[in-house]
Short mmCIF file of C-alpha atoms in Angstrom, two decimals:
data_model
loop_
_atom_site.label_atom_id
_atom_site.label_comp_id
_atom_site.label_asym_id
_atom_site.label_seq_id
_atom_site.Cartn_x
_atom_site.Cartn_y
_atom_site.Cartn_z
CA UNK A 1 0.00 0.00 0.00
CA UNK A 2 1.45 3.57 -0.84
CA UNK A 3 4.47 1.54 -2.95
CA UNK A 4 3.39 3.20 -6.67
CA UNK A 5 1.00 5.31 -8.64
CA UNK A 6 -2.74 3.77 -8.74
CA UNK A 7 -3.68 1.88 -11.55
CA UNK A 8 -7.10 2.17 -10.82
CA UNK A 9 -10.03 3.35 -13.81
CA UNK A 10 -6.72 3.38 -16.27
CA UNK A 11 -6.60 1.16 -19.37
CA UNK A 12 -5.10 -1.91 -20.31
CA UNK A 13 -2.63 0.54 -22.52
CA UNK A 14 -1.92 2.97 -20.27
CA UNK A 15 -0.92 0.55 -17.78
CA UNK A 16 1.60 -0.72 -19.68
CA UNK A 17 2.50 2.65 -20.78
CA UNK A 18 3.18 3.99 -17.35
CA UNK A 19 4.85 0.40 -16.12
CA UNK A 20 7.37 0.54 -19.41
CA UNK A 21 10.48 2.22 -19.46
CA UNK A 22 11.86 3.90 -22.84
CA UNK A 23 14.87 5.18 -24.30
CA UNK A 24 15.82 8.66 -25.17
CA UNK A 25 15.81 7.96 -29.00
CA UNK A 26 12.70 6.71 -29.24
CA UNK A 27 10.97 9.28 -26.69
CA UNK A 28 12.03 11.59 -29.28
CA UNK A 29 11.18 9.61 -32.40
CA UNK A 30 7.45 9.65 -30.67
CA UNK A 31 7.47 13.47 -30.22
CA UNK A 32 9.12 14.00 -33.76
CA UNK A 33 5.71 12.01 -35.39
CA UNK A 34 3.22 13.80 -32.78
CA UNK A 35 4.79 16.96 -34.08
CA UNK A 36 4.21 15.64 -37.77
CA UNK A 37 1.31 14.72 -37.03
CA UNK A 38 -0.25 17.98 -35.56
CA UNK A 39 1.38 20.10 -38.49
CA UNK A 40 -0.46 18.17 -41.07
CA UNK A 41 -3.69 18.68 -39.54
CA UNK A 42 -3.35 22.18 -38.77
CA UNK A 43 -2.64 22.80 -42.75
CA UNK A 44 -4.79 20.35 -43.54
CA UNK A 45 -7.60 21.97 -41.47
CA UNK A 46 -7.05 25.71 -41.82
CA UNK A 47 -4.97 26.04 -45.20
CA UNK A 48 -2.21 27.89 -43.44
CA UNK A 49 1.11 27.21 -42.15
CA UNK A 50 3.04 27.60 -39.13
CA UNK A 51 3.99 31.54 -40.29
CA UNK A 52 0.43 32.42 -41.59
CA UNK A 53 1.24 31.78 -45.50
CA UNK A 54 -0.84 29.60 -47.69
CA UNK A 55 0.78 26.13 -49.05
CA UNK A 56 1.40 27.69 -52.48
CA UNK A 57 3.12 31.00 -51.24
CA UNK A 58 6.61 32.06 -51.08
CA UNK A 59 8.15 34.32 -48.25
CA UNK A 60 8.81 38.21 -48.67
CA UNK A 61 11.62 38.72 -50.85
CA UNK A 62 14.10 41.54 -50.81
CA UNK A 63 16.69 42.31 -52.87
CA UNK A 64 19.51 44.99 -52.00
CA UNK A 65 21.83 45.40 -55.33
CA UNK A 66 25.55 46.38 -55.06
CA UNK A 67 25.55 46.61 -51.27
CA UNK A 68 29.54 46.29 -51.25
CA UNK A 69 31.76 49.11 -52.32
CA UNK A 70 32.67 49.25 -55.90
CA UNK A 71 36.19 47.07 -55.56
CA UNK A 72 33.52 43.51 -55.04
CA UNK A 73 32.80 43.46 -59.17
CA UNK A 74 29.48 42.55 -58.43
CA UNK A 75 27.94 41.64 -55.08
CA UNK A 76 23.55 41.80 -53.80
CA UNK A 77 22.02 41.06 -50.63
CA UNK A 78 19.29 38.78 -51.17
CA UNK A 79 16.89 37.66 -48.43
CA UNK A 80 13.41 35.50 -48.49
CA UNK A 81 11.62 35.70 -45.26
CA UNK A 82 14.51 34.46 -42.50
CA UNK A 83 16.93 33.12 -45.22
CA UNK A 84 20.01 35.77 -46.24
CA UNK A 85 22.85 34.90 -48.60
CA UNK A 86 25.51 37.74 -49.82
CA UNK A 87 26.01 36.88 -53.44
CA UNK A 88 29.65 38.40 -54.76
CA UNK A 89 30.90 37.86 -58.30
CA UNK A 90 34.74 38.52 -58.95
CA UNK A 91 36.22 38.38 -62.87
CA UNK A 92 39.45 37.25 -63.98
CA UNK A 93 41.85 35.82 -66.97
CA UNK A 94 41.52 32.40 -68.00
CA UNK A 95 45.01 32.08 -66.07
CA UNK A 96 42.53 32.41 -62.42
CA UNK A 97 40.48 29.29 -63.32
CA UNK A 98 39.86 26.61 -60.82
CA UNK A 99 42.06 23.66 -61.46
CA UNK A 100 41.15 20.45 -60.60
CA UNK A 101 41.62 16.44 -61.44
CA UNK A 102 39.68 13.81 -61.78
CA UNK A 103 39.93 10.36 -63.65
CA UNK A 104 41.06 11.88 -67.27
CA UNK A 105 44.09 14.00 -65.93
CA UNK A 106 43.88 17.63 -64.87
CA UNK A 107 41.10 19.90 -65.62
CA UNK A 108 40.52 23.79 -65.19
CA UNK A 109 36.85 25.50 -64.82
CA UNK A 110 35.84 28.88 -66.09
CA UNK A 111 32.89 28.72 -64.39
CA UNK A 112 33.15 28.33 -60.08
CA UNK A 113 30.34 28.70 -57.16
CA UNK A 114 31.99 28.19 -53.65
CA UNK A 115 28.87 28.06 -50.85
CA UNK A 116 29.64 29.33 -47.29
CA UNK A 117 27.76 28.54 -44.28
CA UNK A 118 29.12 30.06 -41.05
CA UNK A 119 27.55 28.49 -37.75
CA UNK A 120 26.81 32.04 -36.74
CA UNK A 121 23.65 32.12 -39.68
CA UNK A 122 21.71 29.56 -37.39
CA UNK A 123 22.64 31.11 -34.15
CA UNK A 124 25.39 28.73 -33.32
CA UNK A 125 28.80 28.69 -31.72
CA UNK A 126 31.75 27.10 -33.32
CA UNK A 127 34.72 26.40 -35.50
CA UNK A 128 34.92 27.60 -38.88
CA UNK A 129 37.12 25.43 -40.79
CA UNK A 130 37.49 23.87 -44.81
CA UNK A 131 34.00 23.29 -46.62
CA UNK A 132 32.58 20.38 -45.25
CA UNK A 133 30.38 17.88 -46.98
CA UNK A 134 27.28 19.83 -47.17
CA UNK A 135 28.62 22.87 -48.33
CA UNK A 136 30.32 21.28 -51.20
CA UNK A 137 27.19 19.48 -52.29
CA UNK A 138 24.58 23.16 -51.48
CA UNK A 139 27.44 24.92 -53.59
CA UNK A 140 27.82 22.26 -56.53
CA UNK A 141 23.92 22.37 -56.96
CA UNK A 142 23.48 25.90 -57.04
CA UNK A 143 26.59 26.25 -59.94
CA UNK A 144 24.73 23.38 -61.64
CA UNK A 145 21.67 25.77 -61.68
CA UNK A 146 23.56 28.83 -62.96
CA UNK A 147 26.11 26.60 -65.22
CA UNK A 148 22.95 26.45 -67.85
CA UNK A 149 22.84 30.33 -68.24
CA UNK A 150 26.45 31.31 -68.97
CA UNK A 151 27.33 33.19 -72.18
CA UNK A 152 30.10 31.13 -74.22
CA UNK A 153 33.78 31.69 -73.72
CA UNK A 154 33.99 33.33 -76.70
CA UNK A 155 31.28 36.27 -76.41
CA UNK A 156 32.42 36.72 -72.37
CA UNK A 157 36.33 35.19 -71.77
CA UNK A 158 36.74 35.62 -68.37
CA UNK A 159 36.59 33.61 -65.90
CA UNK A 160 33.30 33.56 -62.86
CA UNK A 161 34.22 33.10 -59.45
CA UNK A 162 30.75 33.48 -57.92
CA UNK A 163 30.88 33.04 -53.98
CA UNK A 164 27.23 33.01 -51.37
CA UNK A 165 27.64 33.78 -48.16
CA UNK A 166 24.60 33.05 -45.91
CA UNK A 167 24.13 35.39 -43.17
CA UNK A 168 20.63 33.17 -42.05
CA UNK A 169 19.51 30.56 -42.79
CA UNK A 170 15.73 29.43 -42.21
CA UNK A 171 15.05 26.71 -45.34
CA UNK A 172 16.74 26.24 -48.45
CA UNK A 173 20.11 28.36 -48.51
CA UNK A 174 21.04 26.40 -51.83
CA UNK A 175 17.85 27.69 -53.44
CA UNK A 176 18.62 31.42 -52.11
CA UNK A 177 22.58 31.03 -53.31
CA UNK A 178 21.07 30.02 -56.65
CA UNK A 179 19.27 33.38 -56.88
CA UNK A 180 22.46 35.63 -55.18
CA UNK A 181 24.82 34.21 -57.56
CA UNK A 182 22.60 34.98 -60.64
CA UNK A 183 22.01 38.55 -59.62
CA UNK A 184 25.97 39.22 -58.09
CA UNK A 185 26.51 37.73 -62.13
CA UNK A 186 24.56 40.27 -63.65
CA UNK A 187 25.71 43.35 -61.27
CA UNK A 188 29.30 42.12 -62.37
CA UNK A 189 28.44 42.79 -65.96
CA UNK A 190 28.31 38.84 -66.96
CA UNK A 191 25.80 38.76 -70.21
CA UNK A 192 23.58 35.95 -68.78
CA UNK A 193 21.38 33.87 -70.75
CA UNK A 194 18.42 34.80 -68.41
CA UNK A 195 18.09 34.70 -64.82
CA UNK A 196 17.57 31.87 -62.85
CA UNK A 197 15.67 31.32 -59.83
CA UNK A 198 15.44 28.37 -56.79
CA UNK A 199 12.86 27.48 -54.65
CA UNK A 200 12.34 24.33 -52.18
CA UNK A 201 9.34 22.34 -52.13
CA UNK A 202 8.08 20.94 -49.34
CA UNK A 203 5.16 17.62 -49.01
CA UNK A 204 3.31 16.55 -45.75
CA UNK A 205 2.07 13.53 -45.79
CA UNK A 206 -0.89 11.53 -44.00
CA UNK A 207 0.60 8.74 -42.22
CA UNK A 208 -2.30 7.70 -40.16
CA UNK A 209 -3.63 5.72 -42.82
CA UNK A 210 -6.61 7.15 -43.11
CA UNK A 211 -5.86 8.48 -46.72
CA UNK A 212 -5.60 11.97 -46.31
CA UNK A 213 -4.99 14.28 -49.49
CA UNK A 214 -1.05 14.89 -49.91
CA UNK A 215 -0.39 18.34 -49.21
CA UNK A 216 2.38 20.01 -51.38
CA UNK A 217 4.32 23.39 -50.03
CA UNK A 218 6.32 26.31 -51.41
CA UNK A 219 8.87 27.60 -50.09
CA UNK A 220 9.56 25.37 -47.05
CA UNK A 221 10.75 26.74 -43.61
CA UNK A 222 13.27 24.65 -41.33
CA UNK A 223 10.81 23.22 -39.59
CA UNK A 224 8.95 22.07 -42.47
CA UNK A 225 11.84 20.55 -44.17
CA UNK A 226 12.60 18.99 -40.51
CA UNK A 227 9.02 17.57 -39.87
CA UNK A 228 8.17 16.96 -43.57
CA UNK A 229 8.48 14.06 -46.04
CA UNK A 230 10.29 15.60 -48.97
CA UNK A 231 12.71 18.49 -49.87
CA UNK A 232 12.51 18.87 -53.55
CA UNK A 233 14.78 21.69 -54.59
CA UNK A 234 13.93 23.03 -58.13
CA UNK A 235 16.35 25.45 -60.48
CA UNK A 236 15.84 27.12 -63.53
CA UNK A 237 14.15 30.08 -65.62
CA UNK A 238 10.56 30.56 -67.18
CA UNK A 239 11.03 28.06 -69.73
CA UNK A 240 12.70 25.03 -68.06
CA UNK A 241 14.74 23.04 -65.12
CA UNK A 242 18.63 23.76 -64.68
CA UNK A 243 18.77 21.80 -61.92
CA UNK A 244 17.01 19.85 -59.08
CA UNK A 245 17.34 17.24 -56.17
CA UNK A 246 15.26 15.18 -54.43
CA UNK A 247 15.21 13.56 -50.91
CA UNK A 248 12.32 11.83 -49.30
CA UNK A 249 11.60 10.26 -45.95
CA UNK A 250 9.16 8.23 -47.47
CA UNK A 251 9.61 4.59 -49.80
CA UNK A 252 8.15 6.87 -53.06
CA UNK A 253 6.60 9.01 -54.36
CA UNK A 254 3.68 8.53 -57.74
CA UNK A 255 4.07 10.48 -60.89
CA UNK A 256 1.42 12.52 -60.70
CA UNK A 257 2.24 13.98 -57.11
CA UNK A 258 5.93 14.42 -58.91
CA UNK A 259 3.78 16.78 -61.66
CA UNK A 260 1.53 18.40 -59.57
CA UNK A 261 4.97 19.27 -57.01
CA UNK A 262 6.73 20.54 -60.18
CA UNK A 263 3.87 22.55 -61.48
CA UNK A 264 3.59 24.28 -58.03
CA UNK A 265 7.72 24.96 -58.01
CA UNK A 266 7.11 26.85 -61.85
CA UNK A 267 4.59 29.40 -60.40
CA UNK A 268 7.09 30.09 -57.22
CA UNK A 269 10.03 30.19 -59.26
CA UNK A 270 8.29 32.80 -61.65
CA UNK A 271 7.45 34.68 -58.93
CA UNK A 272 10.96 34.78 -57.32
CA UNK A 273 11.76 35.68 -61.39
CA UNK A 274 9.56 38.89 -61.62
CA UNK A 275 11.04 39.95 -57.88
CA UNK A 276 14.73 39.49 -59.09
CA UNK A 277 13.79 41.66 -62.53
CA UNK A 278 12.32 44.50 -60.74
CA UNK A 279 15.50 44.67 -58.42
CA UNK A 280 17.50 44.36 -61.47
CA UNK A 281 15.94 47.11 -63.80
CA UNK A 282 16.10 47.78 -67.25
CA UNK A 283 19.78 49.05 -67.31
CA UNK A 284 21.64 47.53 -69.48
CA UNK A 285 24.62 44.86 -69.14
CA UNK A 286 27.96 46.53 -68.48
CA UNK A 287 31.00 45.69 -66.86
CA UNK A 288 32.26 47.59 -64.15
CA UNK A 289 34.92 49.93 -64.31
CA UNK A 290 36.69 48.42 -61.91
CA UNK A 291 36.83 45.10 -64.05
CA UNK A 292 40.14 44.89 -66.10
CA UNK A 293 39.47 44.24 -70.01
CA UNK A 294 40.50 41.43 -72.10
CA UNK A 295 42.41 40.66 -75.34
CA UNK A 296 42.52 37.73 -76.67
CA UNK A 297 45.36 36.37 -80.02
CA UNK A 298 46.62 33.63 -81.10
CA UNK A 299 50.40 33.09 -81.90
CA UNK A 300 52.30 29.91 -83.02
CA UNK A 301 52.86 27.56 -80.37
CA UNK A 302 56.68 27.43 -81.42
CA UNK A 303 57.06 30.63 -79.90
CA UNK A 304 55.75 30.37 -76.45
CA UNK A 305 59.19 29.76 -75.21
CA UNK A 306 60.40 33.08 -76.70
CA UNK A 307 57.33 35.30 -75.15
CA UNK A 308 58.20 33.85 -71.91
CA UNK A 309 61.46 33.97 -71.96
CA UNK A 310 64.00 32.47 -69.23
CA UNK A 311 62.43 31.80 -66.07
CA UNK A 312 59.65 33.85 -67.24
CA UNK A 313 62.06 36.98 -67.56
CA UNK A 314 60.74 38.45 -71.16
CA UNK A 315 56.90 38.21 -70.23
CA UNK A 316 57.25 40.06 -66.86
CA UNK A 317 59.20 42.22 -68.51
CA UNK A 318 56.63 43.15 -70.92
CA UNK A 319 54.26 43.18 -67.87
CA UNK A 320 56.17 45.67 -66.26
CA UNK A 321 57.18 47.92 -68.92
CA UNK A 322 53.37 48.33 -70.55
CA UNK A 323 51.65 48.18 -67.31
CA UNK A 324 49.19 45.60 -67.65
CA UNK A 325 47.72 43.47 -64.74
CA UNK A 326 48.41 40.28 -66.61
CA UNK A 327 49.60 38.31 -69.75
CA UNK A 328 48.83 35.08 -69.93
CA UNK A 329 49.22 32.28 -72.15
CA UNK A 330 47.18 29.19 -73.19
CA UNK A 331 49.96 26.43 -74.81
CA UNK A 332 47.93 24.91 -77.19
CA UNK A 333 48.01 24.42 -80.90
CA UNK A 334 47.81 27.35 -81.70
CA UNK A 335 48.64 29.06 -78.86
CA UNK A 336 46.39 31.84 -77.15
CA UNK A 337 48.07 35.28 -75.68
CA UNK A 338 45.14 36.66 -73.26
CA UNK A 339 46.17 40.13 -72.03
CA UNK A 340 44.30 41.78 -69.30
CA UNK A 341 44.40 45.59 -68.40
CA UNK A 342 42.03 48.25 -67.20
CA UNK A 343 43.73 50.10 -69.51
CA UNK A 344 42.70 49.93 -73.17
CA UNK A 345 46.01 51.31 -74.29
CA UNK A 346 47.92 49.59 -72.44
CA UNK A 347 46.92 46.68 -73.63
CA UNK A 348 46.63 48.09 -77.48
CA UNK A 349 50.82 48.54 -76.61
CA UNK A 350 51.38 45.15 -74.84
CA UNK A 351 49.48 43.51 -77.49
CA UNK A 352 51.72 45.60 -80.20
CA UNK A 353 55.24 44.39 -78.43
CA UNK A 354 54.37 40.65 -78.28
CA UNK A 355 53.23 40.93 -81.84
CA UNK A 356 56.58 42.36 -82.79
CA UNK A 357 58.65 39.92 -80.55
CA UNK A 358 57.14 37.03 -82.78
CA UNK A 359 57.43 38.42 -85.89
CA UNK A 360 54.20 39.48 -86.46
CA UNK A 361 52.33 43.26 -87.26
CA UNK A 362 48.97 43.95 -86.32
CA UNK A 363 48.09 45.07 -89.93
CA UNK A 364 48.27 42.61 -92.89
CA UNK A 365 51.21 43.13 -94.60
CA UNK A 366 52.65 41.74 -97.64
CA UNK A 367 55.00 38.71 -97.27
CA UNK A 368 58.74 39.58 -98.11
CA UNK A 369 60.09 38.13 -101.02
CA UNK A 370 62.12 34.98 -100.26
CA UNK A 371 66.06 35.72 -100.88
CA UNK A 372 67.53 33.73 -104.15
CA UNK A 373 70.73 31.58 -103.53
CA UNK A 374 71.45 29.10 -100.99
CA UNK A 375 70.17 29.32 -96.85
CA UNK A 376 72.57 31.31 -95.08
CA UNK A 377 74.70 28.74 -92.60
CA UNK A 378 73.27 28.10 -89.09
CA UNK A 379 75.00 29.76 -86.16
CA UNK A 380 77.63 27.43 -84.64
CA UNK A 381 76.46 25.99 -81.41
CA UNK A 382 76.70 27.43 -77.83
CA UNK A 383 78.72 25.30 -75.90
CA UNK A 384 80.36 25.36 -72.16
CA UNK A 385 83.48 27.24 -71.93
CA UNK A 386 82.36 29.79 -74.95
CA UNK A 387 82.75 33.24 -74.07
CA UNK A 388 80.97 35.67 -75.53
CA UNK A 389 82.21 39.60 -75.42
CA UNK A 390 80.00 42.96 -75.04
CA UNK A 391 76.40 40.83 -74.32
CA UNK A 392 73.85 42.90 -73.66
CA UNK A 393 72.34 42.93 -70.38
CA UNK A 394 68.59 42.37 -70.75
CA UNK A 395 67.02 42.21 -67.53
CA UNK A 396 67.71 42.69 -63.56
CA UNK A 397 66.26 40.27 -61.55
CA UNK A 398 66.44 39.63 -57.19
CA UNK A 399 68.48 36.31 -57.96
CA UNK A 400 70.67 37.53 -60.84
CA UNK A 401 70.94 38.90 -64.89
CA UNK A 402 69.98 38.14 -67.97
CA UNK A 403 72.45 38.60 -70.92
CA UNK A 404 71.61 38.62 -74.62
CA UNK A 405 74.58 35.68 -75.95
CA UNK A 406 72.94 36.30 -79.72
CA UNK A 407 69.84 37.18 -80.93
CA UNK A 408 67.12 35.83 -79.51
CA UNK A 409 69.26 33.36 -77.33
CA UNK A 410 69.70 34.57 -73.80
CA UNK A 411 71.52 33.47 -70.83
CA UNK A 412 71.33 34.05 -67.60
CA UNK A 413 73.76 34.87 -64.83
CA UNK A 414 72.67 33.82 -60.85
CA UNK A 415 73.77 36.67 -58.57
CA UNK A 416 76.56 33.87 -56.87
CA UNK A 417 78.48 34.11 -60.33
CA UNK A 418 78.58 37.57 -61.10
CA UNK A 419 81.58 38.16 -59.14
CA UNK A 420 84.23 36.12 -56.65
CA UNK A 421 83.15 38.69 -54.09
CA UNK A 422 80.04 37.57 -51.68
CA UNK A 423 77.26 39.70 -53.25
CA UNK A 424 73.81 39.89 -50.79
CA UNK A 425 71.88 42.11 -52.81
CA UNK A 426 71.48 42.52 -56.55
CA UNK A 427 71.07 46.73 -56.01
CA UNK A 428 75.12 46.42 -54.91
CA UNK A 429 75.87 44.96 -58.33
CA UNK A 430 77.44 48.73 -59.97
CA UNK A 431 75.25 46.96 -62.96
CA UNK A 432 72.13 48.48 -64.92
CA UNK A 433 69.81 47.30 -68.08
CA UNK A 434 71.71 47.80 -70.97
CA UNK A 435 74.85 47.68 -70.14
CA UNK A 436 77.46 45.32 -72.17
CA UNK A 437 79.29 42.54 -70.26
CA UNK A 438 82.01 39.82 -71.64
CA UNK A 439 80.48 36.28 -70.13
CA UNK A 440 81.79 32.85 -70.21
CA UNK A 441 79.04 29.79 -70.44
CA UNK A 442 79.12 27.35 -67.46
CA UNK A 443 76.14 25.24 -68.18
CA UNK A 444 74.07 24.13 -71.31
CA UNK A 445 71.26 22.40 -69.96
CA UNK A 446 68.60 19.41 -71.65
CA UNK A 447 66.15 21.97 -72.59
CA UNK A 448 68.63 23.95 -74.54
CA UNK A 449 69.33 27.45 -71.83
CA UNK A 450 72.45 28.54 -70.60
CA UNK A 451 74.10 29.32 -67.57
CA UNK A 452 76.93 32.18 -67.79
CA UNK A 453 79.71 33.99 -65.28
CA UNK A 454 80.09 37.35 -65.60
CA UNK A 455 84.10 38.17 -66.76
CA UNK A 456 84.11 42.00 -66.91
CA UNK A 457 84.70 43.92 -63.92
CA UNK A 458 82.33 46.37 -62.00
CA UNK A 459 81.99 48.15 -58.75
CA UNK A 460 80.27 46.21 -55.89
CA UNK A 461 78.72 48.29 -53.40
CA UNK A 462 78.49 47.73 -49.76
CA UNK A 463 75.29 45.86 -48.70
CA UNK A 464 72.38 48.50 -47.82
CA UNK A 465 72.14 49.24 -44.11
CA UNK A 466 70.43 47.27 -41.76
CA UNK A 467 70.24 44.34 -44.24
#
């Protein structure tokens, strides 16, 4: 008497209820379906959700264009209801494309969407590391989507770095980095196809088995992807699907609730559509001044090596002398020279000088008559020991000097031969760019470039203080 709770006037089931003893897991797997449960009903019942919208409605959209200062080449702040991404858009030569490999060698992509999702956007604490295994697959779907809508490589040749940063998150941050990166695209002056729009869809099912009507949603909050049956993310413009994915807690789903689901995603995704267009405007398609331009030729791939130059001493020289932000070269058959400059004429000049280092005039000109009587001999070969009197000096660099041996043949000097003497810095060397040196070769190497000592004497200046 007194030893436990009364049993009396309870059921059979509730005795055994209140007798049994459960684990955590499944005290929360029967809370998890209650909650399911009671969801349902209340849409089912009332045709409203657990915010007040209908099933087929999306969430207030607002989009904030160029929000970042004029440096980001194109960046928007685009929010739906408690879900934030910060779409930016950065431009670049074909020389900043993400390389990668997979089973057929080493690849490169013009085209890259990198998805961020700081702890901080769901009110969380903690360590913000590498992209982990959901943000690789939220950011590969969303440049999927976009992928569809690019202009080719030859109307637009730079290369789209698009990055979405979500500041919240409250349902389907893929779906909102689908829309950011398409409007950061066009704010950065990319020509786009069209613009493309995401939107989640959500399904509630009736699990009672009393064959309730399966309700379909738009737009899906956290909760309702949490206490759903399906997540069906859906990608793509007025006229058709970029890209989509599908995950169910359920064994399937019938065709015709897959048509009537994607029916209801093509009115929300033309509604996202015609809020994205009236952020956007009518202006046209520009790039921003802040963008550097690019030119584009092609050369003979026998001449790459001459552009370039040893150790890459010719090209940066060209690079430094016409002030461009890059050259660049593709080494393919034929090769491709991409020059990129914010400067029209300074590109116009660096295009000029690599034109006339190969040979080659921007204006068609008429081919020289060939010369009658035998070839002229070929130069006698370069070999160690050679010296070679009044060389040119090309080109200064930290670790040494370049030296002209004969035209277009170059050697090059490291700053531990110019003299016996210990020299620390190249600015002691009493040395300067055209200046003519006697040199003796040291080293012919398999790729035919040379290695020379300096012979001719110059002044060597003390090391610069406090080096």
């Amino acid at each position: 008497e007194g030893e436990g709770p009364s049993t009396a006037g309870k059921g059979e089931d509730e005795v055994l209820l209140a007798s049994a003893s459960f684990e955590e897991a499944e005290i929360r797997g029967a809370l998890k379906k209650m909650a399911c449960e009671a969801m349902r009903e209340i849409v089912a019942a009332t045709g409203e959700r657990t915010d007040g919208r209908s099933t087929t409605q999306v969430r207030p959209i607002s989009v904030e264009m160029a929000p970042l200062p004029p440096v980001v080449h194109g960046s928007v702040l685009f929010t739906r209801g408690e879900t934030q991404a910060l779409g930016t858009t950065t431009l670049g030569d074909s020389s900043m494309a993400q390389r990668y490999e997979d089973l057929e060698g080493e690849k490169r992509k013009r085209f890259y969407l990198q998805y961020a999702f700081p702890p901080f956007s769901v009110g969380e604490v903690g360590r913000v590391g590498s992209p982990g295994r959901r943000e690789v697959g939220h950011g590969n779907l969303a440049e999927r989507a976009l992928r569809a809508a690019l202009p080719g490589e030859d109307e637009f040749p730079y290369v789209i770095r698009t990055e979405s940063l979500i500041t919240e998150s409250c349902g389907s941050s893929s779906m909102a980095s689908v829309c950011a990166g398409a409007l950061s695209m066009r704010a950065a002056g990319v020509p786009l196809k069209s613009l493309v729009a995401g939107v989640a869809m959500g399904l509630l099912l009736d699990e009672s088995g009393e064959g309730g009507e399966p309700i379909i949603l738009t737009d899906i909050l956290g909760s309702e992807d949490a206490l759903g049956t399906m997540d069906f993310k859906v990608a793509g413009n007025e006229v058709g699907i970029s890209a989509f994915q599908l995950d169910i807690k359920c064994e399937g789903l019938s065709i015709e609730l897959m048509r009537r689901a994607l029916r209801q995603a093509r009115e929300g995704r033309l509604h996202i559509l015609s809020e994205m267009r009236k952020a956007c405007g009518d202006s046209e398609v520009r790039l921003p001044p802040g963008v550097g331009r690019i030119r584009s030729f092609a050369v003979p791939s026998k001449v790459v090596g001459k552009i370039i130059g040893p150790g890459g001493a010719t090209i940066n020289g060209l690079i430094s002398d016409t002030g461009v932000d890059n050259i660049s070269i593709d080494k393919s058959d034929p090769a491709v020279v991409t020059i990129t400059s914010t400067s029209d004429e300074a590109i116009a000049l660096a295009e000029a000088q690599v034109r006339e280092l190969v040979g080659e005039s921007g204006a068609a000109t008429e081919r020289a008559p060939r010369p009658s009587g035998p070839p002229p001999p070929p130069p006698p070969p370069i070999r160690v020991d050679d010296i070679y009197e009044a060389c040119e000096i090309k080109n200064m660099v930290p670790f040494g000097v370049f030296v002209a041996l004969r035209p277009g043949v170059d050697g090059f000097c490291h700053i531990s031969e110019l003299s016996e003497q210990y020299i620390k810095s190249i600015d002691q060397v009493g040395l300067k760019r055209g200046d003519a040196v006697d040199v003796r070769v040291t080293e012919v190497n398999k790729d035919g470039k040379y290695r020379v000592a300096v012979l001719t004497d110059f002044e060597i200046a003390p090391p610069p203080a406090g080096r």
